[in-house]
Structures are given as C-alpha cells and as structure tokens.
Short mmCIF file of C-alpha atoms in Angstrom, two decimals:
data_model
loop_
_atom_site.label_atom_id
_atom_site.label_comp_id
_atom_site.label_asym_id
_atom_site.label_seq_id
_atom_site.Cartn_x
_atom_site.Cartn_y
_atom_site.Cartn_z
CA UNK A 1 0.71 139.37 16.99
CA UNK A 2 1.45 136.12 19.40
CA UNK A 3 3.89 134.20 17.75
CA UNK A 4 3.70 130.47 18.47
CA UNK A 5 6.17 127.07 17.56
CA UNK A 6 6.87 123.97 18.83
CA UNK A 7 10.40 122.49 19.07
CA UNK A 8 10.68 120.03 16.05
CA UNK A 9 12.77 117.53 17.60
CA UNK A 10 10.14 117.00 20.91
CA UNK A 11 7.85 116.74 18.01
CA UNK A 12 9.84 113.73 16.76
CA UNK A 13 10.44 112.34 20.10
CA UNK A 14 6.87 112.31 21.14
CA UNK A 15 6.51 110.47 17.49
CA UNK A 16 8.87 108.01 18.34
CA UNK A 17 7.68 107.16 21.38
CA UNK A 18 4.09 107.20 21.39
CA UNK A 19 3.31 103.53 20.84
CA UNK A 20 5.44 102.93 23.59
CA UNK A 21 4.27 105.20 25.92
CA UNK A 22 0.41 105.12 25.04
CA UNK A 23 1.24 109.36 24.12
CA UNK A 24 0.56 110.30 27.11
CA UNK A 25 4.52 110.43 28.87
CA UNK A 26 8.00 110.25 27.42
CA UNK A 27 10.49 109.09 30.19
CA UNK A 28 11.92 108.99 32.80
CA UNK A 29 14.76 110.44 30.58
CA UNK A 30 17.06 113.17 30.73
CA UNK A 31 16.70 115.65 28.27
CA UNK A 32 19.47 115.21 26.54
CA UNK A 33 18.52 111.50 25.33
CA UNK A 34 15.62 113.39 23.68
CA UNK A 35 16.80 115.78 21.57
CA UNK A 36 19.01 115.14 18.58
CA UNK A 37 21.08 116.85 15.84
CA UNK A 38 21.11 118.74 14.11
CA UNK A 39 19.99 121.15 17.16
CA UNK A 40 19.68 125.04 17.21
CA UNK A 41 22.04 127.24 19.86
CA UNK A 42 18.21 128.36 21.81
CA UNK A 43 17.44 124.67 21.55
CA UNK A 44 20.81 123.44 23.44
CA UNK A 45 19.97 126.20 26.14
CA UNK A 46 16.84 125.07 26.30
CA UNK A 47 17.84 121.61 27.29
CA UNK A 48 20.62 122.60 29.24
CA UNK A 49 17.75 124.88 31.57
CA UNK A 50 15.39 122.03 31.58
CA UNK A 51 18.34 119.41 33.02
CA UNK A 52 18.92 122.61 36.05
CA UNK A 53 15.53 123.42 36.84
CA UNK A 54 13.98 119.89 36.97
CA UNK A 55 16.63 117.63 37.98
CA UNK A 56 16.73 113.55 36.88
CA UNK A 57 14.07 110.91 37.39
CA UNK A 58 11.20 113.13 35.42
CA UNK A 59 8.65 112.31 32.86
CA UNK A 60 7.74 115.18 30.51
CA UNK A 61 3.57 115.13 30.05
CA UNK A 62 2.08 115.28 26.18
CA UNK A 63 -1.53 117.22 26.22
CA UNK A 64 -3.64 114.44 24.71
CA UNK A 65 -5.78 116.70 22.40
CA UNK A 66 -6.23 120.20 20.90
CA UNK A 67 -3.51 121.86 18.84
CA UNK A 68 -0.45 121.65 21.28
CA UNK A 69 0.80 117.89 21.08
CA UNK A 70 4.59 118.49 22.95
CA UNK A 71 5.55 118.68 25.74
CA UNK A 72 7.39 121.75 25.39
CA UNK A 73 5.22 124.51 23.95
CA UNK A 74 7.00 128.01 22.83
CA UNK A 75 4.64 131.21 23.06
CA UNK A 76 5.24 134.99 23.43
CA UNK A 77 3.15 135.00 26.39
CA UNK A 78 3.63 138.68 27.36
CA UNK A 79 3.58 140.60 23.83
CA UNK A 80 7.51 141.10 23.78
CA UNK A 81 8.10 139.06 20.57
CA UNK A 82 10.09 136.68 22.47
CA UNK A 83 8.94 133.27 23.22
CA UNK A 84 8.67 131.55 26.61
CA UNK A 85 8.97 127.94 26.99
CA UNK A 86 5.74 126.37 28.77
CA UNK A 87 6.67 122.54 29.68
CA UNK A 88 4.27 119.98 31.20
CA UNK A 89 6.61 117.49 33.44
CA UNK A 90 5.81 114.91 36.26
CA UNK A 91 8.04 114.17 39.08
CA UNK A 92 6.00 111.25 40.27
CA UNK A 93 3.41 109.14 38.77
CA UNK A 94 0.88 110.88 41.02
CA UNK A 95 0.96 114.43 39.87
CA UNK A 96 2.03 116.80 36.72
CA UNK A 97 3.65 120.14 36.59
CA UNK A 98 3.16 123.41 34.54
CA UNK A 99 6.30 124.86 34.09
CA UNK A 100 7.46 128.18 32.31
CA UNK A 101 11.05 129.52 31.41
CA UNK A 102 11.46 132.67 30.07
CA UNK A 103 14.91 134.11 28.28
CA UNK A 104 16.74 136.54 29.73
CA UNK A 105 20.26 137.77 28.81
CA UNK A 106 20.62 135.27 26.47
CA UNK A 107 20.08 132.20 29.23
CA UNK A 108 16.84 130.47 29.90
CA UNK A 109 15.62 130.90 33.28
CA UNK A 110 12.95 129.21 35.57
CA UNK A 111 10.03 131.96 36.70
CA UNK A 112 7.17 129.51 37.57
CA UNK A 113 6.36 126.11 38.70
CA UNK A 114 2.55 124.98 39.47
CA UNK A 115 1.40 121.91 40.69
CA UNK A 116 -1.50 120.40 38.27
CA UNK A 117 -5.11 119.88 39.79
CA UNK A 118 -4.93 116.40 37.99
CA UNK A 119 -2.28 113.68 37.08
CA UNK A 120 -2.95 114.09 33.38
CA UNK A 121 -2.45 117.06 30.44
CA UNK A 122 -6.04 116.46 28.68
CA UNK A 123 -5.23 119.92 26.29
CA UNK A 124 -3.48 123.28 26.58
CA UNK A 125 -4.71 126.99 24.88
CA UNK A 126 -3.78 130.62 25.26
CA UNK A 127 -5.63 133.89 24.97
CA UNK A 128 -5.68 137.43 26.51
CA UNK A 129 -8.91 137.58 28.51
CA UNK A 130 -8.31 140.93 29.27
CA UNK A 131 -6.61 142.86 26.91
CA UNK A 132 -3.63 143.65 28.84
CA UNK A 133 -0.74 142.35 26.72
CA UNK A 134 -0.43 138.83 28.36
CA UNK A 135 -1.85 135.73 27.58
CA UNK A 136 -3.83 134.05 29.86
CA UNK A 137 -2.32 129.91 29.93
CA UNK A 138 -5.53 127.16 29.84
CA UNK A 139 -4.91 123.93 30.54
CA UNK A 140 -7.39 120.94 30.52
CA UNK A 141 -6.31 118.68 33.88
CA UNK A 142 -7.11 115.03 33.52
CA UNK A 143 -8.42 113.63 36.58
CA UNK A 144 -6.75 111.08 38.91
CA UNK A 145 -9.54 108.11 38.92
CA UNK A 146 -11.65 108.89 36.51
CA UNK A 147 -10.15 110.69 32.86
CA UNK A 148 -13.58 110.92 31.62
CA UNK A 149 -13.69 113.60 33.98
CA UNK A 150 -11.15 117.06 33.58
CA UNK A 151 -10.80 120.15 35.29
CA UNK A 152 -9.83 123.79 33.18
CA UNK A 153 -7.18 125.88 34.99
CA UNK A 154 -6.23 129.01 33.89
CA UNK A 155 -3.53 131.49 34.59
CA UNK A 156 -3.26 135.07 34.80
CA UNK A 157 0.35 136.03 33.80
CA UNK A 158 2.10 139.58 35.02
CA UNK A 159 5.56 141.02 35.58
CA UNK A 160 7.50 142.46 37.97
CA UNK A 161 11.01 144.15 36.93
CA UNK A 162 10.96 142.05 33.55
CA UNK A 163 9.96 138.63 35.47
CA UNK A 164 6.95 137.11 34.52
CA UNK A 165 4.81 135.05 37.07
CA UNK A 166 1.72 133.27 36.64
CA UNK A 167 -1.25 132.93 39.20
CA UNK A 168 -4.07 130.37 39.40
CA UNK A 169 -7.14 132.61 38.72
CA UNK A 170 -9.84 129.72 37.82
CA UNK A 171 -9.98 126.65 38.20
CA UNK A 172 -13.69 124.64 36.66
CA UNK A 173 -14.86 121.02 36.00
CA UNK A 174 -15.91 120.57 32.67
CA UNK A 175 -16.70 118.89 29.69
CA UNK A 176 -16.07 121.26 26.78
CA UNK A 177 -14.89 124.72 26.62
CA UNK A 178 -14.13 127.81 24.02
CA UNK A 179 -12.25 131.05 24.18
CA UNK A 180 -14.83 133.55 21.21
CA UNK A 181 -15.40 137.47 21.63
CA UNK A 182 -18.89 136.52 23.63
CA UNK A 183 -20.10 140.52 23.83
CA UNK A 184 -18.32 142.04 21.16
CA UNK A 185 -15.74 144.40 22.95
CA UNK A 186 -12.90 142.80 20.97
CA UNK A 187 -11.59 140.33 24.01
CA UNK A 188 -12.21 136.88 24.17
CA UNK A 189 -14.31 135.47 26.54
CA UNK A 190 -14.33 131.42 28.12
CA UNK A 191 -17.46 129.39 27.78
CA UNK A 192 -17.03 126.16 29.27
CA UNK A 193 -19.83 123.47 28.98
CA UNK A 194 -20.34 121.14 32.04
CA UNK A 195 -23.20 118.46 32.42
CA UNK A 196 -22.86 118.08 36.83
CA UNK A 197 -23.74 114.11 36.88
CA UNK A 198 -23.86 114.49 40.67
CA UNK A 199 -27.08 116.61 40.71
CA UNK A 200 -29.95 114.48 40.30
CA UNK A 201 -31.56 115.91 37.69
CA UNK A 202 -28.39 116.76 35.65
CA UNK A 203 -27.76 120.33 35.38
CA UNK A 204 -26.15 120.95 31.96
CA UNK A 205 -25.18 123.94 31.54
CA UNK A 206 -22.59 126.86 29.54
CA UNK A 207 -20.84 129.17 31.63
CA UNK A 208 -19.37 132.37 30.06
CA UNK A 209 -16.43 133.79 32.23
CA UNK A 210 -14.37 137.24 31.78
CA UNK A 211 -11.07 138.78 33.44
CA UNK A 212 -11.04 141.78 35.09
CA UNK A 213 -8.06 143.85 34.32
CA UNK A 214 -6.81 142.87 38.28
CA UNK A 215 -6.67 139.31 36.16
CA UNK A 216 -9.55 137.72 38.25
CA UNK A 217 -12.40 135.65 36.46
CA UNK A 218 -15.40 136.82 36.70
CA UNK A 219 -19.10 134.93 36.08
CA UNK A 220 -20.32 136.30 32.87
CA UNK A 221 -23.56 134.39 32.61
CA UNK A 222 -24.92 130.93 33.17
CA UNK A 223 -26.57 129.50 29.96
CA UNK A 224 -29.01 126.26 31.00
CA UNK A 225 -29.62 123.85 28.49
CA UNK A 226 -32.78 121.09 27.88
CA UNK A 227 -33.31 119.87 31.15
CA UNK A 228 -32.71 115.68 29.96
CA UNK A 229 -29.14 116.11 28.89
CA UNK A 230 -27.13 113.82 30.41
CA UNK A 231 -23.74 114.29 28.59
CA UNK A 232 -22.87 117.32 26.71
CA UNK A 233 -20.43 115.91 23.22
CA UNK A 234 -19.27 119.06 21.92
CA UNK A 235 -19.40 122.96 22.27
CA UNK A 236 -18.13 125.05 18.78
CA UNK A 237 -18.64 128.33 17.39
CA UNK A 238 -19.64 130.32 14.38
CA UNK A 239 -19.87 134.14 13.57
CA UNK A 240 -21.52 134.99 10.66
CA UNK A 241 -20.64 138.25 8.76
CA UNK A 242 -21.76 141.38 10.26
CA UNK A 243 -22.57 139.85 13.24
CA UNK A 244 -20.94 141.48 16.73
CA UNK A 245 -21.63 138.23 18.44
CA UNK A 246 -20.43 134.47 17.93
CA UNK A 247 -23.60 131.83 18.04
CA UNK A 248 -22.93 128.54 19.98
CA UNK A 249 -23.62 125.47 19.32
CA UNK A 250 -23.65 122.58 21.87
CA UNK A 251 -24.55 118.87 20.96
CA UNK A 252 -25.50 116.67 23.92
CA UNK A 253 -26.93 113.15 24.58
CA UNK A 254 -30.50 113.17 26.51
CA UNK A 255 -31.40 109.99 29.14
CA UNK A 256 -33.10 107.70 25.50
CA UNK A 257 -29.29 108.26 24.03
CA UNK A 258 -30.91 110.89 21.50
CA UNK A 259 -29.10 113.79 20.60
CA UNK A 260 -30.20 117.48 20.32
CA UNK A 261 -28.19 120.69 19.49
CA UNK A 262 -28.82 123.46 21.93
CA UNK A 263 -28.10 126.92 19.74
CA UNK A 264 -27.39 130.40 21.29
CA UNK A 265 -28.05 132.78 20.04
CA UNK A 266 -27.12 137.02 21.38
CA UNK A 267 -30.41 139.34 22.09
CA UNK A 268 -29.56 142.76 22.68
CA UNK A 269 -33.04 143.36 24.63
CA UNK A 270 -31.72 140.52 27.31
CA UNK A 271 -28.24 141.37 26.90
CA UNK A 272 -27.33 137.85 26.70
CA UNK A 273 -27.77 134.99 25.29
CA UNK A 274 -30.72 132.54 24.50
CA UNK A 275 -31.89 129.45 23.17
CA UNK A 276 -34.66 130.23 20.19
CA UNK A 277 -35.74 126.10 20.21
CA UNK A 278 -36.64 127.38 24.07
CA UNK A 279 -38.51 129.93 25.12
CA UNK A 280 -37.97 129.84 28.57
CA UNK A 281 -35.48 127.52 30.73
CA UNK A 282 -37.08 123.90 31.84
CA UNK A 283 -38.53 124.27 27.64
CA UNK A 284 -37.65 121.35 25.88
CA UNK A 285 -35.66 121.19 22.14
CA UNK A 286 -38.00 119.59 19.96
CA UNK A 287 -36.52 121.28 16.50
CA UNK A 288 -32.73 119.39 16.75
CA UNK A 289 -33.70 116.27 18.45
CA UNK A 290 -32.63 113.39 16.43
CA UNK A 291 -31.48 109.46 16.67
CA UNK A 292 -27.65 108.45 16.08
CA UNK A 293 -24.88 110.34 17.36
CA UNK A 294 -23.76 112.97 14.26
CA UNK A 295 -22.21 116.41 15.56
CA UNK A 296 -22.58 119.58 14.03
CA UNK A 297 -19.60 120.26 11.87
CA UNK A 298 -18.90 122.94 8.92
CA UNK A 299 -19.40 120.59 6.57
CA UNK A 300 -19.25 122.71 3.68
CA UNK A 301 -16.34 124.39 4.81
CA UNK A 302 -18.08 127.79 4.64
CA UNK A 303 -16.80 128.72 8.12
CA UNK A 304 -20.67 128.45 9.59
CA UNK A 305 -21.54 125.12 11.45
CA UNK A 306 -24.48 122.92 10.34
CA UNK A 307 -26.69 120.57 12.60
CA UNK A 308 -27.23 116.99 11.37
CA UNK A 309 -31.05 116.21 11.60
CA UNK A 310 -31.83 112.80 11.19
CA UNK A 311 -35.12 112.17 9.31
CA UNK A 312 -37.23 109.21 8.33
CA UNK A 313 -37.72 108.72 4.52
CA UNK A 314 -40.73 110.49 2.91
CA UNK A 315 -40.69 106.94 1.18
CA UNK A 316 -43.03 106.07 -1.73
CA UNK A 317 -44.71 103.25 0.18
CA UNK A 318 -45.28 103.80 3.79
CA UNK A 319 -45.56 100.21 5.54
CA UNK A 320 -41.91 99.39 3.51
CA UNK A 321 -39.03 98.57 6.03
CA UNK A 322 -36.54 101.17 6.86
CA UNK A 323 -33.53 100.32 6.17
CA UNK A 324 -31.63 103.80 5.91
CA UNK A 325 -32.53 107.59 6.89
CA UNK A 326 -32.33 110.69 5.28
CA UNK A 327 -29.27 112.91 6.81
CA UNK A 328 -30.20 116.81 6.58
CA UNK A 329 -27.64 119.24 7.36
CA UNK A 330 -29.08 122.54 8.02
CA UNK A 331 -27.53 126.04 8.34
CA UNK A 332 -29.28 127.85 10.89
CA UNK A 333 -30.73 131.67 9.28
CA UNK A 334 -32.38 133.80 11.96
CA UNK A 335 -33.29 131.33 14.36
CA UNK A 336 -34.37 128.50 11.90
CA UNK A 337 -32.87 125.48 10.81
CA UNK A 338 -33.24 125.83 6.57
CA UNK A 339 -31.67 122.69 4.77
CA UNK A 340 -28.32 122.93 2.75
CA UNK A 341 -27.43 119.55 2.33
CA UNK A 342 -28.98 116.43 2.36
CA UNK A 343 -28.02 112.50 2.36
CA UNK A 344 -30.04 109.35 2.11
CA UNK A 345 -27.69 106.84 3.85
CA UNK A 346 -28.15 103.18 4.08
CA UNK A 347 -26.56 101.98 6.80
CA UNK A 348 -26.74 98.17 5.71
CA UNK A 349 -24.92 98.80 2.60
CA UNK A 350 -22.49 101.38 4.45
CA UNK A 351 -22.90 104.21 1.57
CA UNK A 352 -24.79 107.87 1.69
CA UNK A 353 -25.88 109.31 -1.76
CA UNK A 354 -26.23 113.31 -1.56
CA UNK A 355 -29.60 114.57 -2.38
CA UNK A 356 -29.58 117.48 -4.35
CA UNK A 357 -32.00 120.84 -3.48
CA UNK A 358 -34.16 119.83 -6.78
CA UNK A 359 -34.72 116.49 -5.80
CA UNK A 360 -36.74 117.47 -2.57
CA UNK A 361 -39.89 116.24 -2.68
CA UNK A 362 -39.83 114.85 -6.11
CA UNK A 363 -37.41 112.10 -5.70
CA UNK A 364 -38.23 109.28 -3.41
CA UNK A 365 -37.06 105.93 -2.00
CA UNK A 366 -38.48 102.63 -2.83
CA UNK A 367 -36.96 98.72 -1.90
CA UNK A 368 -37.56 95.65 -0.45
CA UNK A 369 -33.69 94.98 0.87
CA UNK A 370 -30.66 96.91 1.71
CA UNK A 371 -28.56 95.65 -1.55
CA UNK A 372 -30.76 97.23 -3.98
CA UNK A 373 -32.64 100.69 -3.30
CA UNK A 374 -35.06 101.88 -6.12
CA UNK A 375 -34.86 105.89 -6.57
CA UNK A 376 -38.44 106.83 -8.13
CA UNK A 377 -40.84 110.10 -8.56
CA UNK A 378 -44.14 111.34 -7.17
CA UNK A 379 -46.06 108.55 -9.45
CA UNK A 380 -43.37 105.52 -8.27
CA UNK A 381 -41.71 105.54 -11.85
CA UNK A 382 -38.38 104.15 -11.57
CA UNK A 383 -35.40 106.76 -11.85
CA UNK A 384 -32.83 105.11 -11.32
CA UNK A 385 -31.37 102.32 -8.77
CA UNK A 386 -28.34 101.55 -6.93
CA UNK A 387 -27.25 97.90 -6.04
CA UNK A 388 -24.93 96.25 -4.28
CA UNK A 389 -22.94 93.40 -5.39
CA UNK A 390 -21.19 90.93 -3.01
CA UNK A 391 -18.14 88.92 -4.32
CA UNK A 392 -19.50 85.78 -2.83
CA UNK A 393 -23.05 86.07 -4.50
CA UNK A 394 -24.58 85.15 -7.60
CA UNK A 395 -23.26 87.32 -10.32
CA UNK A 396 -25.82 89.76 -12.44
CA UNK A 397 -25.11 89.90 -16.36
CA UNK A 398 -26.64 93.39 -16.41
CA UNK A 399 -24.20 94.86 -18.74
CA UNK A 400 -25.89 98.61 -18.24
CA UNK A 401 -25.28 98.99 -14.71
CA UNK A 402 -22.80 101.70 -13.78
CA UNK A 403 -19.47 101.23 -11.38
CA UNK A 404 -19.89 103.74 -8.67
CA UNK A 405 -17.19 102.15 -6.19
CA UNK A 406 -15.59 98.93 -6.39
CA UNK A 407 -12.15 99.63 -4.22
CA UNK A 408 -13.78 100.99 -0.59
CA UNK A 409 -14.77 97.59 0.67
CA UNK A 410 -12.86 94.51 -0.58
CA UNK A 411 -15.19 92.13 -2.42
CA UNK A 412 -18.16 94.91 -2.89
CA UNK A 413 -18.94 96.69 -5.61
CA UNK A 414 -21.26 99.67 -5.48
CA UNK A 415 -23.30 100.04 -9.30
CA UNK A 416 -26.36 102.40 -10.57
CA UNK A 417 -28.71 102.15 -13.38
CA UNK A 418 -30.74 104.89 -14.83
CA UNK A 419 -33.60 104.78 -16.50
CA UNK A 420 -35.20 106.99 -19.10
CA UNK A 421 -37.42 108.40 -16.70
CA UNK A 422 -34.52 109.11 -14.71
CA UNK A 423 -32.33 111.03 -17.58
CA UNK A 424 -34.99 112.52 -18.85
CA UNK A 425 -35.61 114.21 -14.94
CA UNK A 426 -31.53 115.43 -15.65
CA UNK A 427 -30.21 112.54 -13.70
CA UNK A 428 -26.83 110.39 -15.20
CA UNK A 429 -24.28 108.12 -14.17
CA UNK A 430 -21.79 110.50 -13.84
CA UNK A 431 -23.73 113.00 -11.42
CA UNK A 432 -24.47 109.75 -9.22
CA UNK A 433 -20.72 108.94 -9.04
CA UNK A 434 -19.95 112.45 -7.82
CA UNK A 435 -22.78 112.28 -5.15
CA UNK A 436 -21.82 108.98 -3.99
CA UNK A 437 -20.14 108.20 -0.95
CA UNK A 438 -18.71 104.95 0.85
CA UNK A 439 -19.28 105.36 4.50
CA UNK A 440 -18.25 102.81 7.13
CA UNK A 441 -21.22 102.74 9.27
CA UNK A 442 -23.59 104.86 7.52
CA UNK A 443 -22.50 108.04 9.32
CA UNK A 444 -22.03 111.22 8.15
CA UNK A 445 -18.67 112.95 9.48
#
C-alpha cells in the first residue's frame, strides 16, 4: 500500500505564514529559514537537496485545495516503500515548478523538473491509472489571468536503472475532476468535468480518461450533460454495495441561476454510462432542478450522496406568503430520487427544523410572518409553533413556551409551544430541540 506524509514543520511554516502570504507562496526564502528544530536526519537532507537543486531567490508554491496543503508532499510513488519528495517551487513570479527528489544511497537526489502549464498550484492527487506499480502525479494548474479557470496535468512516472522520471501524458481544462474504478477492472479511472464557456451554446460535459500500460491517456467516453448548464459546481462519487460501478453525481448552474444534479448512472447494454433524468442527449433534467445553490453531499454520513431538492410548502392555506421552503434530501434507489430527509427552513428567521418520515403529509405549515410559524394537521389544528424573539422587541409573558436556542445569534432566542393536539400526534419539546437547527442563511450544508 502507498504510503503518504507531509513534513510537519512545512506544515507549520505554511501556518505561520499564510496570512502573510494570502497561502498561496512562502518566500523568497532559503530553506533553511523554514524549517526548525527539533528536525529529523531525512528532514536535514531534505533541506540540504532542496538548497542544491533549486538554488536562492525561490518561492515554494502551496496547492490551494484538496488534501495536500505543503509545499513539499512525500509519496512512495513507485511501490518501493520509500517515499519521494514532490515540491511545487517558483523561480519567478510568472511560472511554477513540479519538482521530484527521490533517495538514493542514503542522499536525496534531483530526477525531474517540469515547468507548470499555469502560475498557480490550484490542488495535487495521485493514483495508478494503470496498474503498473507507479503512481500517476495530478496536479490542478491555476491559470495566469484568470484563476477561475485551471488546467489538470498528469504524469506518467517510470524507471530506468532505479531512476525514476516523469512524463507529461495529459494535460485538460477543467472545472472538476475524480480518480473512481469507472468500469470495474480494479484501476482507477479520471473523470474530469468541464463546462467550455467559449462554445456558444456551452458544452458541459464529463470526460472519462484511462492509461494504457505504454502510460498514454486514452478517451474513455464523453458524458454530455443538460444542454443550459452554464457552470458545472461540483463532480463526487458514490458506490453502493454490490455494485461494480461508481454513480456520479454532478451539480451545475443553468443560464436562470437554477441548479440541477446530472446523475450517471453504468448500463451494461450501452457499456457506459447514462443519465436516467435523460433519455437521450439535448433531454432536459426536470427531476433535480431546483432554486438556491445546495450541493449534493452525504449528509447522513452513510457513504452514499444525497441531492438537495428544493420544494415549495404543501402549506395549509395556499394564497399565504412564502416565507421559507421545504429542503428534501433524497437518496437516489434505481434511478429514482426517494426522500430520506427533509427540512422546512425559514430563511428570514435563519433556522431549518427536520421533518420527520411520519410527518409527511400530515404535518403542515401555517403563518402570517417569518417570527412565528404555526405547525398544524390536515384539518389546520394547531400542533405546535415556533417563534422568534428579538432582544429589542416587546417581550411575551408566555411562560409555556420552550427554549430551543438562545446562544446562535446574539439577542435572538429561538422558542416552541406545543399544543395538545400536537402531543397527543407524539410531538414534545424535547424532540423539537433535537430537530432544530440554527442556520445562517437558511441553507442546508
């Protein structure tokens, strides 16, 4: 198995500096101002190698997201248990460098030195494509002009008499990409998600890349999405048990700034993926469209992503003003959306209250302002009611109101009241305190 650390005291310097240096660069500096005691003997070398191979008047790069946050990254790239060193430098402010040193005899030694196809490190990410003992190195380029925009490099790694060297074998715009098992062989594949703003329409689209044991990429598949997407927000991943094939799930902004998740899904008839809220390509997604901006997330932590559908409230009263939503989050079984869990969120008030399963359809909202939503059934019998009290406004003497948060927002306290109705339907105070939520601008996360 890969092996992977970082070195601690980079960790701390990066720390240290970020506020300074916006976290993007740490220097110029040499290395030795950067690393402090106490200090292993491989972490002295390591220094010592850096200071030969790159000289003075440097700045060492910091990916900006993902799960590598140093500069200098430590990785077994080619299966030998022993760890490379893969460092992200500039030697000017108009370009970065991928760097990797590699231990032999005891001393580290430079074996490769690429130029960057941006002036940015936007994220970094390893995987064997192919199966053939080394790691393939992705890194996420930001652009020069524009870091909106970034460009995914990767790098086939070999050896030759013990000496690794790496070779440019891809290099993509995009917006989002993955590394899953995309055909079930037991190597990962890369799906990178792109939304080309130059094309007029915007062609949004997945692309689903292998390696070829030569270590050249090779075009797996093309995957197009609804044809109004304009930006794509996120691409993620689930694979539910007994499945050979992960299911993707890409949330995107249309041209009216609503969202829609895109799901594929694997058909063996078609050997490849497919879109079940679209037939056929130009089709558009009608089942996830939605208002707001909520991604799909495992919110329940079950290791199977959920889409956020945003629905109006089957209120009591039709004509009455909406002032919240009802927030569904639905696992997807087969090819349908089926709800798991669901919030009514007023986004006024800044608080969602999770709707249990039972209440569907039986439990209903009724009010005439934001501060004080009535809960009621089928007939409009009061159940219970949640208000919201503002320091600065007349005070209630209701003694038989309920505290459900009083320390989120300063000078706001969050209360319930049930009724008999209500308790005699199973509800109480303390089942509304454990279902409710402050939420700084009525958003789910």
């Amino acid at each position: 198995m890969n092996k992977r650390r970082t070195v601690l005291c980079f960790a701390c310097a990066v720390l240290l500096l970020s506020s300074v240096l916006c976290g993007c660069e740490i220097g110029p500096h040499s290395i030795e101002s950067l690393m402090r005691p106490p200090r292993a003997a491989g972490e002295q070398k390591l220094e010592k190698a850096l200071n030969a191979a790159l000289g003075s008047g440097f700045s060492l790069s910091v990916p900006q997201s993902g799960q590598y946050h140093t500069a200098i990254t430590l990785f077994d790239l080619n299966g030998d248990q022993t760890e490379e060193a893969v460092v992200f430098y500039s030697p000017d402010p108009d370009s970065v460098h991928l760097c990797v040193l590699q231990m032999n005899a005891d001393t580290w030694e430079k074996v490769e030195d690429l130029t960057g196809d941006g002036n940015g490190v936007y994220s970094l990410d390893f995987a064997d494509l192919n199966g053939d003992g080394f790691s393939e190195i992705f890194v996420g380029w930001s652009m020069y002009n524009d870091k909106t925009k970034k460009i995914l490099s990767v790098y086939s790694g070999s050896s030759a008499d013990g000496r690794l060297a790496f070779t440019l074998c891809a290099t993509e715009a995009y917006d989002h990409y993955l590394l899953a098992d995309g055909n079930g062989s037991g190597v990962k594949q890369l799906f990178l998600a792109y939304a080309d703003s130059a094309q007029a329409p915007i062609a949004a689209v997945i692309k689903r890349f292998s390696l070829s044991a030569s270590g050249q990429i090779v075009p797996a598949g093309t995957l197009q999405m609804d044809p109004r997407v304009v930006r794509i927000e996120s691409l993620l991943c689930d694979q539910p048990e007994g499945e050979r094939h992960p299911r993707l799930f890409a949330d995107a902004i249309l041209a009216d700034n609503r969202m829609i998740t895109d799901v594929f899904l694997w058909s063996d008839d078609q050997n490849d993926y497919f879109c079940p809220f679209r037939q056929k390509d130009g089709e558009r997604n009608t089942v996830t469209l939605r208002s707001g901006t909520v991604k799909s997330a495992d919110v329940d932590r079950d290791g199977l992503i959920e889409i956020p559908l945003r629905r109006k409230f089957n209120q009591s009263k039709e004509d009455d003003p909406s002032l919240g939503y009802l927030l569904t989050w639905c696992s997807l079984q087969g090819q349908e959306p089926v709800e798991k869990v669901c919030f009514a969120v007023n986004v006024a008030e800044n608080y969602r209250l999770l709707f249990p399963k039972e209440w569907n359809g039986k439990v209903f909202v009724q009010y005439t302002d934001a501060p004080l939503w009535s809960f009621v059934n089928q007939n409009g019998e009061p159940l219970f009611s949640i208000a919201v009290q503002k320091s600065d406004s007349p005070g209630s003497d209701n003694t038989t109101a309920s505290v459900l948060d009083d320390t989120s927002a300063p000078g706001t306290t969050y209360s319930c009241q049930v009724t008999e109705k209500g308790r005699a339907f199973g509800i109480n105070d303390e089942m509304l305190k454990e279902n409710f939520e402050y939420d700084a601008g009525g958003n789910a996360k």
